[in-house]
Coordinates of C-alpha atoms and ligand atoms in Angstrom, one line a residue:
M488 CA 0.0 0.0 0.0
C489 CA 2.3 2.8 -1.3
G490 CA 1.2 6.3 -2.1
I491 CA 1.6 7.8 -5.6
F492 CA 1.2 11.4 -6.6
G493 CA 1.7 13.5 -9.8
C494 CA 0.9 17.0 -10.8
F495 CA 0.9 19.4 -13.7
L496 CA 1.0 23.0 -12.5
K497 CA 0.3 26.2 -14.4
N498 CA 2.6 28.7 -12.7
E499 CA 4.8 27.0 -10.1
N500 CA 7.5 24.4 -9.6
A501 CA 6.0 21.0 -9.0
A502 CA 8.5 19.5 -6.5
P503 CA 7.4 21.4 -3.4
V504 CA 3.8 20.5 -4.1
I505 CA 4.7 16.8 -4.7
H506 CA 6.7 16.8 -1.5
S507 CA 3.8 18.2 0.6
S508 CA 1.3 16.0 -1.0
L509 CA 3.4 12.9 -0.4
K510 CA 3.5 13.9 3.3
R511 CA -0.3 13.7 3.3
L512 CA 0.0 10.2 1.9
E513 CA 2.6 9.0 4.4
Y514 CA 0.0 7.1 6.3
R515 CA 0.2 4.6 3.3
G516 CA 3.8 3.9 4.0
Y517 CA 7.1 5.6 4.7
D518 CA 9.9 3.2 3.9
S519 CA 11.3 5.5 1.2
V520 CA 10.4 8.5 -0.9
G521 CA 11.2 9.7 -4.3
I522 CA 10.3 12.5 -6.7
A523 CA 10.9 12.9 -10.5
T524 CA 10.2 16.0 -12.5
I525 CA 10.9 17.1 -16.1
S526 CA 12.3 20.5 -17.0
E527 CA 13.2 21.7 -20.5
G528 CA 13.0 18.1 -21.7
T529 CA 15.3 16.6 -19.1
L530 CA 14.3 14.1 -16.4
F531 CA 15.4 14.8 -12.8
I532 CA 15.1 12.3 -9.9
K533 CA 15.7 12.4 -6.2
K534 CA 15.0 9.5 -3.9
G535 CA 16.1 8.0 -0.7
Q536 CA 15.4 5.5 2.1
G537 CA 13.4 6.5 5.2
K538 CA 10.6 8.9 6.1
I539 CA 10.0 11.9 3.9
D540 CA 11.4 14.5 6.4
I541 CA 14.6 12.6 6.8
V542 CA 15.1 12.2 3.0
H543 CA 14.2 15.8 2.5
K544 CA 16.7 16.9 5.1
D545 CA 19.4 15.0 3.2
L546 CA 18.5 15.7 -0.4
N547 CA 16.2 18.8 -0.4
L548 CA 13.4 17.4 -2.5
D549 CA 12.0 20.8 -3.3
D550 CA 14.7 22.1 -5.5
L551 CA 13.9 19.8 -8.5
P552 CA 13.1 22.0 -11.5
G553 CA 10.0 21.8 -13.7
N554 CA 6.2 22.4 -13.4
F555 CA 5.2 18.7 -13.5
G556 CA 6.3 15.5 -12.0
I557 CA 5.5 12.4 -10.0
G558 CA 6.3 11.1 -6.5
H559 CA 6.0 8.1 -4.3
T560 CA 6.0 7.1 -0.7
R561 CA 6.7 3.4 -0.2
W562 CA 5.5 0.6 1.9
A563 CA 7.9 -2.2 0.9
T564 CA 6.5 -5.4 -0.5
H565 CA 9.0 -6.6 -3.1
G566 CA 12.5 -5.7 -2.1
A567 CA 13.8 -4.3 1.2
P568 CA 13.2 -0.7 2.2
L569 CA 16.5 0.5 0.7
Q570 CA 17.5 3.4 -1.5
I571 CA 17.9 1.1 -4.5
N572 CA 14.3 -0.1 -4.2
S573 CA 12.8 3.4 -3.8
H574 CA 10.6 4.7 -6.6
P575 CA 10.6 6.2 -9.2
H576 CA 12.1 3.4 -11.2
S577 CA 13.6 4.0 -14.6
D578 CA 14.4 2.2 -17.8
C579 CA 17.9 1.5 -19.1
T580 CA 18.2 4.9 -20.8
D581 CA 16.9 6.9 -17.9
K582 CA 14.3 8.4 -20.1
I583 CA 11.2 6.8 -18.7
T584 CA 10.4 6.7 -15.0
V585 CA 7.5 5.2 -13.1
V586 CA 5.9 5.3 -9.7
H587 CA 3.6 2.3 -8.8
N588 CA 1.3 1.2 -6.0
G589 CA 0.2 -2.5 -6.2
I590 CA 1.8 -5.8 -6.9
I591 CA 2.9 -7.1 -10.3
E592 CA 2.3 -10.8 -9.9
N593 CA 4.2 -11.9 -13.1
F594 CA 7.1 -9.6 -12.6
N595 CA 9.6 -12.4 -12.3
D596 CA 8.7 -13.9 -15.7
L597 CA 8.7 -10.4 -17.3
K598 CA 12.1 -9.6 -15.7
I599 CA 13.7 -12.7 -17.1
E600 CA 12.2 -12.0 -20.5
L601 CA 13.5 -8.4 -20.5
Q602 CA 16.9 -9.4 -19.1
N603 CA 17.2 -11.8 -22.0
L604 CA 16.5 -8.9 -24.3
G605 CA 19.4 -7.0 -22.7
H606 CA 17.7 -4.9 -20.1
T607 CA 19.6 -4.3 -16.9
F608 CA 17.7 -4.2 -13.6
V609 CA 19.0 -2.3 -10.5
S610 CA 16.4 -3.0 -7.9
K611 CA 14.6 -6.0 -6.4
T612 CA 11.2 -4.5 -7.0
D613 CA 8.3 -5.8 -9.1
T614 CA 7.8 -2.2 -10.3
E615 CA 11.0 -2.0 -12.3
V616 CA 9.7 -4.2 -15.0
I617 CA 7.2 -1.5 -16.0
P618 CA 9.7 1.2 -17.3
H619 CA 11.7 -1.5 -19.1
L620 CA 8.6 -2.9 -20.7
I621 CA 7.6 0.6 -21.9
E622 CA 11.2 1.1 -23.1
E623 CA 11.1 -2.2 -25.1
I624 CA 7.7 -1.3 -26.6
I625 CA 9.0 2.1 -27.7
K626 CA 12.2 0.6 -29.1
N627 CA 10.2 -1.8 -31.3
K628 CA 7.5 0.8 -32.3
P629 CA 9.2 4.2 -32.2
A630 CA 6.1 5.9 -33.7
L631 CA 4.0 4.9 -30.7
S632 CA 3.0 7.7 -28.3
L633 CA 4.0 7.4 -24.6
A634 CA 0.3 6.8 -23.7
N635 CA 0.0 4.0 -26.3
A636 CA 3.2 2.4 -25.1
V637 CA 1.9 2.5 -21.5
Q638 CA -1.4 1.0 -22.7
E639 CA 0.4 -1.8 -24.4
A640 CA 2.7 -2.4 -21.4
T641 CA -0.3 -2.8 -19.1
K642 CA -1.6 -5.6 -21.3
R643 CA 1.4 -7.7 -20.1
L644 CA 0.9 -6.9 -16.4
E645 CA -0.8 -9.3 -14.1
G646 CA -1.8 -8.1 -10.7
S647 CA -2.7 -4.7 -9.2
Y648 CA -1.4 -1.3 -10.1
A649 CA -1.9 2.4 -10.1
I650 CA 1.0 3.9 -12.0
A651 CA 2.1 7.3 -13.1
V652 CA 4.7 7.6 -15.9
I653 CA 6.7 10.5 -17.2
S654 CA 9.3 10.4 -20.0
S655 CA 11.7 12.8 -21.6
Y656 CA 10.5 11.3 -24.9
E657 CA 7.3 13.3 -24.4
P658 CA 8.1 16.0 -21.8
D659 CA 4.7 17.5 -21.6
K660 CA 2.5 14.8 -20.0
I661 CA 1.9 12.4 -17.2
V662 CA 0.4 9.0 -18.1
C663 CA -1.4 7.0 -15.4
A664 CA -3.2 3.7 -15.5
R665 CA -5.2 1.7 -12.9
N666 CA -6.1 -1.9 -12.1
E667 CA -7.3 -2.7 -8.6
S668 CA -5.2 0.0 -6.9
P669 CA -6.7 3.3 -6.2
L670 CA -6.3 6.3 -8.4
V671 CA -8.0 9.7 -8.3
L672 CA -7.6 13.0 -10.1
G673 CA -7.9 16.5 -8.5
I674 CA -8.7 19.6 -10.6
S675 CA -7.9 23.1 -9.5
N676 CA -7.4 26.5 -11.1
N677 CA -3.6 26.1 -10.6
G678 CA -3.2 22.7 -11.9
I679 CA -4.2 19.1 -12.1
Y680 CA -3.2 16.2 -9.8
C681 CA -3.3 12.4 -9.8
A682 CA -3.0 10.5 -6.5
S683 CA -3.6 7.3 -4.7
D684 CA -6.0 9.0 -2.4
I685 CA -7.9 12.3 -2.0
P686 CA -6.1 13.6 1.1
A687 CA -3.0 14.1 -1.1
F688 CA -4.5 17.1 -2.8
L689 CA -7.4 18.0 -0.5
P690 CA -5.9 21.4 0.6
L691 CA -5.5 22.3 -3.1
T692 CA -8.8 21.3 -4.4
N693 CA -12.0 19.3 -3.6
K694 CA -12.9 18.8 -7.2
V695 CA -12.2 15.1 -7.9
V696 CA -12.5 12.6 -10.8
M697 CA -12.5 9.0 -9.8
I698 CA -10.6 6.7 -12.1
N699 CA -11.8 3.1 -12.5
D700 CA -10.1 -0.2 -13.1
G701 CA -9.0 -0.7 -16.7
E702 CA -8.6 3.1 -17.4
L703 CA -5.6 5.2 -18.6
V704 CA -5.3 8.9 -18.0
I705 CA -3.2 11.5 -19.7
L706 CA -2.6 14.7 -17.8
T707 CA -1.3 17.7 -19.6
T708 CA -1.3 21.4 -19.1
D709 CA -4.7 21.5 -20.8
G710 CA -6.4 19.1 -18.6
Y711 CA -7.1 15.4 -18.5
Q712 CA -8.1 12.7 -20.9
I713 CA -9.5 9.3 -19.8
K714 CA -9.3 6.2 -22.0
K715 CA -10.1 2.6 -21.7
L716 CA -7.0 0.5 -21.4
Q717 CA -8.6 -2.3 -23.4
D718 CA -9.3 -0.5 -26.7
G719 CA -8.1 3.1 -26.2
S720 CA -11.6 4.6 -26.6
T721 CA -12.1 7.9 -24.9
L722 CA -14.4 8.3 -21.8
E723 CA -16.0 11.6 -20.6
R724 CA -16.1 12.2 -16.9
A725 CA -16.7 15.5 -15.2
P726 CA -15.2 16.3 -11.7
E727 CA -17.4 16.0 -8.6
R728 CA -17.0 17.9 -5.3
V729 CA -16.1 16.1 -2.1
E730 CA -17.1 17.7 1.2
W731 CA -14.5 15.9 3.4
S732 CA -12.3 17.5 6.0
A733 CA -8.6 16.7 5.7
E734 CA -9.0 14.4 8.7
M735 CA -12.0 12.6 7.3
A736 CA -10.1 12.2 4.0
V737 CA -7.2 10.3 5.5
K738 CA -9.8 7.9 7.0
H739 CA -11.6 7.8 3.6
G740 CA -14.7 9.3 5.2
Y741 CA -14.8 6.7 8.0
P742 CA -14.9 8.1 11.5
H743 CA -12.0 5.9 12.7
F744 CA -9.1 3.9 11.2
M745 CA -10.4 0.7 12.8
I746 CA -13.6 0.7 10.8
K747 CA -11.8 1.7 7.7
E748 CA -9.4 -1.2 8.2
I749 CA -12.3 -3.6 8.8
H750 CA -13.8 -2.5 5.5
E751 CA -10.4 -2.9 3.8
Q752 CA -10.2 -6.6 4.6
S753 CA -11.6 -7.8 1.3
E754 CA -9.0 -5.8 -0.6
V755 CA -6.2 -7.0 1.7
L756 CA -7.2 -10.6 1.3
R757 CA -7.1 -10.2 -2.4
N758 CA -3.5 -9.0 -2.1
T759 CA -2.6 -12.0 0.1
M760 CA -3.6 -14.2 -2.8
R761 CA -0.9 -12.6 -4.9
L762 CA 2.0 -13.8 -2.9
Q763 CA 4.8 -15.3 -4.9
D764 CA 4.7 -19.1 -5.1
R765 CA 8.4 -19.4 -4.6
Y766 CA 8.3 -17.8 -1.1
L767 CA 5.3 -19.9 -0.1
D768 CA 7.0 -23.0 -1.5
L769 CA 10.3 -22.2 0.2
M770 CA 8.6 -21.7 3.6
S771 CA 6.5 -24.8 3.3
T772 CA 9.6 -26.8 2.4
F773 CA 11.3 -25.7 5.6
L774 CA 8.1 -26.5 7.6
D775 CA 7.8 -29.9 5.9
R776 CA 11.4 -30.8 6.9
A777 CA 11.1 -29.6 10.4
T778 CA 11.3 -32.0 13.3
E779 CA 9.3 -29.7 15.6
I780 CA 7.5 -26.4 14.9
F781 CA 6.7 -23.6 17.4
L782 CA 4.3 -20.9 16.3
V783 CA 5.4 -17.9 18.3
A784 CA 3.6 -14.5 18.6
C785 CA 1.7 -12.1 20.9
G786 CA -1.8 -10.8 21.1
T787 CA -3.8 -11.1 17.9
S788 CA -0.9 -12.6 16.0
Y789 CA -0.9 -15.4 18.6
H790 CA -4.5 -16.0 17.8
A791 CA -3.5 -16.4 14.2
C792 CA -0.9 -18.9 15.3
L793 CA -3.5 -20.8 17.3
A794 CA -5.8 -21.0 14.3
A795 CA -2.8 -22.1 12.2
S796 CA -2.1 -25.0 14.5
Y797 CA -5.6 -26.4 13.6
M798 CA -5.0 -25.7 9.8
F799 CA -1.6 -27.4 9.8
S800 CA -2.9 -30.4 11.7
K801 CA -6.1 -30.8 9.8
L802 CA -4.7 -30.3 6.3
A803 CA -1.1 -31.3 6.5
F804 CA -1.3 -33.7 9.5
L805 CA 1.5 -31.7 10.9
P806 CA 1.6 -31.0 14.7
T807 CA 2.7 -27.5 15.6
Y808 CA 2.9 -25.7 19.0
P809 CA 1.4 -22.2 19.3
V810 CA 3.2 -20.4 22.1
Y811 CA 2.9 -16.9 23.6
A812 CA 6.1 -15.2 22.7
S813 CA 6.4 -13.8 26.3
E814 CA 6.4 -17.4 27.6
F815 CA 8.5 -19.0 25.0
I816 CA 11.9 -18.6 26.7
E817 CA 10.6 -20.0 30.1
Q818 CA 8.6 -22.7 28.5
Y819 CA 10.8 -24.0 25.7
G820 CA 14.0 -21.9 25.7
K821 CA 16.2 -24.7 26.9
A822 CA 14.4 -27.3 24.8
V823 CA 14.9 -25.8 21.4
N824 CA 17.8 -26.9 19.3
I825 CA 19.1 -27.3 15.8
D826 CA 16.1 -29.5 14.9
S827 CA 13.6 -26.9 16.0
T828 CA 11.8 -24.5 13.7
I829 CA 10.2 -21.3 14.8
L830 CA 7.5 -19.6 12.7
A831 CA 7.2 -16.2 14.3
V832 CA 4.1 -14.1 13.4
S833 CA 4.1 -10.3 14.0
Q834 CA 2.3 -7.5 12.3
S835 CA 5.0 -4.9 13.3
G836 CA 8.0 -7.3 13.2
E837 CA 9.2 -5.3 16.3
T838 CA 7.3 -6.8 19.2
A839 CA 9.9 -7.2 22.0
D840 CA 8.7 -10.5 23.3
T841 CA 8.6 -12.0 19.9
I842 CA 12.0 -10.8 19.0
A843 CA 13.4 -12.0 22.3
A844 CA 11.9 -15.5 21.8
V845 CA 13.3 -15.7 18.2
A846 CA 16.7 -14.4 19.3
T847 CA 16.9 -17.1 22.0
A848 CA 15.9 -19.8 19.5
Q849 CA 18.4 -18.5 17.0
Q850 CA 21.2 -18.7 19.5
R851 CA 20.3 -22.3 19.9
A852 CA 20.6 -22.9 16.2
A853 CA 16.9 -23.2 15.5
T854 CA 15.6 -22.3 12.0
I855 CA 13.7 -18.9 12.1
L856 CA 10.8 -18.3 9.7
S857 CA 8.4 -15.4 10.0
L858 CA 5.3 -13.7 8.7
T859 CA 5.1 -10.0 9.2
N860 CA 3.4 -6.9 7.8
T861 CA 6.6 -4.8 8.0
I862 CA 9.3 -5.7 5.5
G863 CA 12.6 -4.4 6.8
S864 CA 11.6 -4.8 10.5
T865 CA 13.9 -6.6 13.0
L866 CA 12.0 -9.8 12.5
T867 CA 12.7 -9.8 8.7
R868 CA 16.3 -9.2 9.4
I869 CA 16.7 -12.2 11.7
S870 CA 14.6 -14.7 9.7
R871 CA 15.9 -17.3 7.3
V872 CA 12.8 -16.9 5.3
Y873 CA 10.0 -14.3 5.8
I874 CA 6.7 -13.6 4.0
G875 CA 5.0 -10.2 4.0
T876 CA 1.3 -10.3 4.9
Q877 CA 0.3 -7.6 2.4
A878 CA -2.1 -5.7 4.7
G879 CA -0.8 -2.2 4.2
P880 CA -0.1 0.0 7.2
E881 CA -2.6 -0.6 10.0
I882 CA -3.1 2.5 12.1
G883 CA -5.8 1.5 14.5
V884 CA -4.2 -0.1 17.6
A885 CA -6.7 -3.0 17.4
A886 CA -5.4 -5.4 14.8
T887 CA -8.1 -6.3 12.3
K888 CA -6.9 -6.5 8.6
T889 CA -3.5 -7.7 9.7
F890 CA -5.2 -10.7 11.5
T891 CA -7.2 -11.8 8.5
S892 CA -4.2 -11.3 6.2
Q893 CA -2.0 -13.5 8.6
L894 CA -4.7 -16.2 8.5
S895 CA -4.9 -16.1 4.8
V896 CA -1.1 -16.6 4.4
L897 CA -1.1 -19.3 7.1
A898 CA -4.0 -21.1 5.3
Q899 CA -2.0 -20.9 2.0
L900 CA 1.0 -22.4 3.7
A901 CA -1.1 -25.2 5.3
L902 CA -2.5 -26.0 1.8
R903 CA 0.9 -26.2 0.3
L904 CA 2.1 -28.4 3.0
A905 CA -1.0 -30.6 2.6
K906 CA -0.1 -31.0 -1.1
K907 CA 3.6 -31.7 -0.4
R908 CA 2.8 -34.3 2.2
G909 CA 0.1 -35.9 0.1
K910 CA -2.3 -36.0 3.0
V911 CA -5.3 -34.5 1.4
S912 CA -6.7 -35.4 -2.0
Q913 CA -6.1 -33.0 -5.0
S914 CA -9.9 -32.5 -5.3
E915 CA -10.1 -31.4 -1.7
I916 CA -7.2 -29.0 -2.2
D917 CA -8.9 -27.6 -5.3
V918 CA -12.1 -27.0 -3.3
L919 CA -10.1 -25.2 -0.5
D920 CA -8.1 -23.1 -3.0
A921 CA -11.3 -22.1 -4.7
Q922 CA -12.9 -21.1 -1.4
L923 CA -9.8 -19.2 -0.4
E924 CA -10.1 -17.2 -3.6
K925 CA -13.7 -16.5 -2.8
L926 CA -13.0 -15.2 0.7
P927 CA -12.4 -11.5 -0.3
D928 CA -15.9 -11.3 -1.8
L929 CA -17.4 -13.2 1.1
V930 CA -15.8 -10.8 3.6
D931 CA -17.1 -7.9 1.7
T932 CA -20.6 -9.4 1.8
I933 CA -20.4 -9.9 5.6
V934 CA -19.4 -6.3 6.2
K935 CA -22.2 -5.1 3.9
T936 CA -24.9 -7.3 5.4
Q937 CA -23.9 -7.5 9.1
E938 CA -22.7 -4.0 10.0
E939 CA -26.3 -2.6 10.3
K940 CA -27.4 -5.7 12.3
V941 CA -24.4 -5.2 14.7
K942 CA -25.4 -1.6 15.2
Q943 CA -28.9 -2.6 16.1
I944 CA -28.1 -5.3 18.7
V945 CA -25.0 -3.8 20.3
H946 CA -26.8 -1.8 23.0
K947 CA -28.4 -5.1 24.3
Y948 CA -24.9 -6.3 25.3
A949 CA -23.3 -3.1 26.3
N950 CA -24.0 -2.9 30.0
S951 CA -22.6 -6.3 30.9
K952 CA -20.3 -7.1 33.9
V953 CA -18.7 -9.8 31.8
I954 CA -19.1 -11.3 28.3
F955 CA -18.2 -14.8 27.3
F956 CA -16.8 -15.9 24.0
L957 CA -16.9 -19.6 23.2
G958 CA -16.0 -21.7 20.2
R959 CA -15.0 -25.3 19.4
G960 CA -12.1 -26.5 17.2
I961 CA -10.6 -23.8 15.1
S962 CA -13.3 -21.4 16.3
T963 CA -11.6 -21.3 19.7
A964 CA -9.0 -19.0 18.1
T965 CA -11.9 -16.8 16.7
A966 CA -13.4 -16.7 20.1
F967 CA -10.1 -15.7 21.7
E968 CA -9.6 -12.9 19.1
A969 CA -13.1 -11.6 19.6
R970 CA -12.6 -11.4 23.3
L971 CA -9.3 -9.5 22.9
K972 CA -10.9 -7.0 20.4
L973 CA -13.8 -6.3 22.8
M974 CA -11.7 -6.0 25.9
E975 CA -9.0 -3.8 24.4
I976 CA -11.3 -1.2 22.9
A977 CA -14.6 -1.4 24.8
Y978 CA -13.0 -2.2 28.2
I979 CA -15.6 -4.9 29.0
P980 CA -14.2 -7.7 31.1
S981 CA -14.4 -10.8 28.8
V982 CA -13.7 -14.4 29.0
A983 CA -12.9 -16.8 26.2
F984 CA -12.6 -20.5 26.4
P985 CA -12.9 -23.5 24.1
A986 CA -16.6 -24.2 24.5
G987 CA -15.9 -27.7 25.9
E988 CA -13.7 -26.2 28.6
S989 CA -16.3 -23.8 29.9
K990 CA -18.1 -26.4 32.0
H991 CA -14.8 -27.1 33.9
G992 CA -15.0 -23.8 35.8
P993 CA -15.9 -20.7 33.9
I994 CA -19.6 -21.6 33.8
S995 CA -19.9 -20.7 37.4
L996 CA -19.8 -17.0 36.4
I997 CA -23.0 -17.4 34.4
E998 CA -26.0 -15.5 35.9
Q999 CA -29.4 -14.6 34.5
G1000 CA -28.7 -12.4 31.4
T1001 CA -24.9 -13.0 31.2
P1002 CA -24.0 -12.6 27.5
V1003 CA -22.4 -15.6 25.8
V1004 CA -21.1 -15.2 22.3
F1005 CA -20.8 -18.6 20.4
V1006 CA -18.9 -19.0 17.2
C1007 CA -20.8 -21.8 15.4
Q1008 CA -19.2 -22.8 12.2
K1009 CA -20.9 -25.7 10.5
D1010 CA -18.5 -28.6 10.9
D1011 CA -18.1 -31.7 13.0
T1012 CA -18.3 -29.6 16.1
H1013 CA -21.7 -28.2 15.3
K1014 CA -23.8 -30.7 17.3
T1015 CA -21.6 -30.4 20.4
V1016 CA -21.8 -26.6 20.2
I1017 CA -25.6 -26.8 20.2
G1018 CA -25.2 -28.8 23.4
N1019 CA -23.0 -26.1 24.9
I1020 CA -25.5 -23.4 23.9
M1021 CA -28.2 -25.4 25.7
E1022 CA -26.0 -25.7 28.9
M1023 CA -25.6 -21.9 28.9
K1024 CA -29.2 -21.2 28.2
A1025 CA -30.3 -23.5 31.1
R1026 CA -28.3 -21.2 33.4
G1027 CA -29.9 -18.0 32.1
A1028 CA -27.3 -16.8 29.6
K1029 CA -28.2 -14.5 26.8
I1030 CA -26.9 -16.0 23.6
L1031 CA -25.5 -14.2 20.6
A1032 CA -24.3 -16.7 17.9
I1033 CA -22.2 -16.2 14.8
I1034 CA -23.8 -18.7 12.5
E1035 CA -23.8 -19.9 8.9
E1036 CA -26.5 -18.2 6.9
D1037 CA -29.8 -20.1 7.4
D1038 CA -28.5 -22.3 10.2
N1039 CA -32.1 -23.1 11.3
E1040 CA -30.9 -25.4 14.0
I1041 CA -29.2 -22.7 16.0
K1042 CA -31.4 -19.7 15.1
P1043 CA -34.4 -20.6 17.3
L1044 CA -32.1 -21.3 20.3
V1045 CA -30.4 -18.0 20.5
D1046 CA -31.4 -14.4 21.4
D1047 CA -29.5 -12.8 18.5
Y1048 CA -27.4 -14.1 15.6
L1049 CA -25.0 -12.6 13.0
E1050 CA -24.6 -14.6 9.8
V1051 CA -21.8 -15.5 7.4
P1052 CA -22.2 -17.1 4.0
K1053 CA -22.7 -20.8 3.7
N1054 CA -20.3 -23.6 3.0
I1055 CA -17.1 -22.0 4.2
P1056 CA -14.7 -24.9 5.0
S1057 CA -14.0 -25.1 8.7
V1058 CA -10.2 -24.6 8.3
L1059 CA -10.8 -21.2 6.7
S1060 CA -13.7 -20.2 9.0
P1061 CA -11.7 -17.8 11.3
I1062 CA -11.3 -15.3 8.4
P1063 CA -15.0 -14.7 7.8
Y1064 CA -16.3 -15.5 11.3
V1065 CA -14.1 -12.9 13.0
V1066 CA -15.5 -10.1 10.9
P1067 CA -18.9 -9.6 12.6
L1068 CA -17.0 -9.8 15.9
Q1069 CA -14.6 -7.1 14.9
L1070 CA -17.7 -5.0 14.1
L1071 CA -19.2 -5.9 17.5
A1072 CA -16.1 -4.7 19.3
Y1073 CA -16.0 -1.5 17.3
Y1074 CA -19.6 -0.5 17.8
M1075 CA -19.5 -1.5 21.4
A1076 CA -16.6 1.0 21.9
L1077 CA -18.7 3.7 20.2
E1078 CA -21.6 2.9 22.6
F1079 CA -19.4 4.3 25.4
N1080 CA -17.9 7.0 23.3
Y1081 CA -14.4 5.5 23.5
D1082 CA -11.9 6.1 20.8
P1083 CA -11.3 2.6 19.2
D1084 CA -8.2 3.8 17.4
M1085 CA -6.3 4.7 20.6
P1086 CA -7.4 2.5 23.5
R1087 CA -6.0 3.4 26.9
N1088 CA -2.7 1.9 28.0
L1089 CA -1.9 0.3 24.6
A1090 CA 0.5 1.0 21.8
K1091 CA 0.5 -0.2 18.2
S1092 CA 3.9 -1.8 18.6
V1093 CA 4.9 -3.1 22.0
T1094 CA 8.7 -2.8 22.0
V1095 CA 9.2 -3.5 25.7
K1096 CA 9.2 -6.9 27.4
Ligands
M6R1227 O1 3.0 -6.4 16.0 P1 2.6 -7.7 16.6 O2 1.7 -8.5 15.7 O3 3.7 -8.5 17.0 O4 1.7 -7.3 17.8 C1 1.3 -8.2 18.8 C2 0.3 -7.6 19.7 O5 0.9 -6.6 20.4 C3 -1.0 -7.1 19.0 O6 -1.6 -8.1 18.2 C4 -2.0 -6.6 20.0 O7 -2.5 -7.6 20.7 C5 -3.1 -5.8 19.3 N1 -3.4 -4.6 19.9 C6 -4.3 -6.6 19.2 O8 -5.4 -5.9 18.6

């Protein structure tokens, strides 16, 4: 989730405007920054690693000449957050330069093809194939315009992109194109802007033109032209006015980052499906060879590990041990050795307990693998293999989209392991793969259909002394995560247990009206969960169930229910089933006027032990 920006100004230098606009996009990532402008037919570029202010202090981004240019603030996915990987990326002749937000899935094939044609690559990014592809097209068809060359290049790209291209071949235009990554234009009396997001130019104009997937835009001093990428036909689209404040714009009109991030989950899940096969294969090979595997993490990431232990066991017949990172050294520190494998999971990649656990295991020669949302973090630096979870920066302290993205990557690993180990039939794997592909749309449906329902029922559960969360099998992890969400932002004491365990003690807390939330996926545990619901009802509990749509066995037994679509395989169920519970926690916090983005006593990244 990087930020791109470009502008064509009538009477001023573009670089200071690009610089300040990129600052307003920094929430999309700040691993590196770069600006390119064109003046008197010559292309100028400045770029560097780190936050915009730091790079600006070193390089003075504002003194680039020219009244138009493009810029980029990076959130690393392909290639570490280094100077060499910062955008813009250029072709071999340094005449074409590109900024990009998204993931080019087939970049490796394209890179090999272009290298065989003599192109030299300097970065490890997926983006760099784009300028080389345009260069190659122009080399073969010199009569082609820059816009047509970009259009032709996009036909070779698989994946997601919003790109802005400038070239000294045609030093009077910016060419943009979009597929699945956001792109919007801003129109003012002083100039025209293209950006990943409205906040970039909101202080300059509130007149916007939304660009859709499959469209190309040409910005010139005279205005903008929109064309279809497929056939080059021209589209007419007038600007609209947005009435957002700057603060609302960063949150995309949502009142809080948390709810924005809940809504972003379908897009994030789509991105997790674009991971490169070779990293998933490499990590699953390490896991397959391991003698013992510890899944190590804190908080929400630990819940992803807990869910993963069910996935690995059920699909790959592979036992793994989920462990709280803060307990790992005491519990297993002396027992790990060269035969141990640690799969550490951390959104930030900086959590002190996770890093300490991993460091201890590393000293004892264990193999370190990791999943993290932050490429370049400490965890990536000490791991033998790591995979980025593709969620984009998460600002809300309560983890939401990073949790579901972790689950998606872990499920993909489990499926690969299942295949490698030959434990599950190919037809079953095909069904699971297909369901995983459908999850982004299903999550979207859940948010759309259940959000209003959550708003309507939340007051019934607000004034509770304690709330229970129960699930069986893999839903135990969902129940644990739902409890953590509710506790951390709505400050309601909550209890989560495997449903079967509840009668071994916790049930003594149940009084008339105590809320119990059951996670009831439709699998082998369904009948037993119904038994557990009856036990709770018999003691006066008020039941809210998360059920499969039209689960007519459970509906009549409970006080309220929230539904998720049918036929979701049990091993994938935490991804959709947690969504209504994230919404529940969010709207519960609003019931009390708490700020869900900044819960008391908490920090986004816990860097102390
Ligand atoms: O960055 P990490 O994933 O390592 O963070 C772990 C926990 O601190 C984190 O999940 C925390 O529990 C969140 N606030 C949960 O919403």
